[in-house]
């Protein structure tokens, strides 16, 4: 009744109830925004503040609330300054003004402003912007803002700081959900970057590894498909121990992923496929499949493929011709110092 008479306080209470779904009112954001806009138009500043704090930036734009956003930012509301700064910084013509709003919020001690400002600065290629970006993210992380760890890892990766990247990535895994896409990309980058980082990354929580590789393999990342297939096949410890998928289904998924990786140029996937069948002789046509994948690996010039194919042909040899083929494959590898090939040849003498 008071709202019908235009009471700003009553309109605010109704709007807040609908916007937040407070009993006895149902959750209906559009109705809540309509009442809160009426309250704000009547000069009730709490309504403006609630709108600016509760709605995402795109919702503020779509509801025509940019003027309220500017007014709240001018009043010193931190959330408003951050959202206004981000909105202005997306346009090159108003980028400087946007950075000014973000720096104003950051100077007031707002940890979220540090992360938002760092995100904007990360797009700059200047050394000073990169330095300030890292400083802001480190300060935000030190103050307990867990959302800083993912962009801090991204900044360290861009600066080729492997130790800083690993530290931030490990902390990000403690703070961020395993299915976060940006985190998934960073985990795969760690697996790709170097042998040292790959060994470290394999120590990350198994669920983060599985989600990261699954997300990237779904995006047709051949190397992610290779790693996930290798793990599901039981050749890497983290996922082998914790994946609850039935064994047959897990192996089928591994073969599909590895075949996709091999078709997209990851030659090592052929060796893993060969090992799947070589180490599981009870699988249908196991020896035939193992030989097929090793022959493909030899054709693709995958290191160690010739020695493995020679060893397999030696085991499967049924006539002198098969034996000669095996020796032909093993001899060049032995001359290059392959001890396994050398020892196999020694057994023939």
Coordinates of C-alpha atoms in Angstrom, one line a residue, residues 71 144 157 164 246-247 282-283 303:
X71 CA 26.7 8.6 -9.2
X144 CA 43.5 -13.0 1.1
X157 CA 53.7 -17.4 -17.3
X164 CA 56.3 -17.9 -9.7
X246 CA 34.7 -48.7 -15.1
X247 CA 37.9 -50.3 -16.4
X282 CA 43.8 -60.8 -23.4
X283 CA 42.3 -57.9 -25.5
X303 CA 61.9 -41.9 -31.2

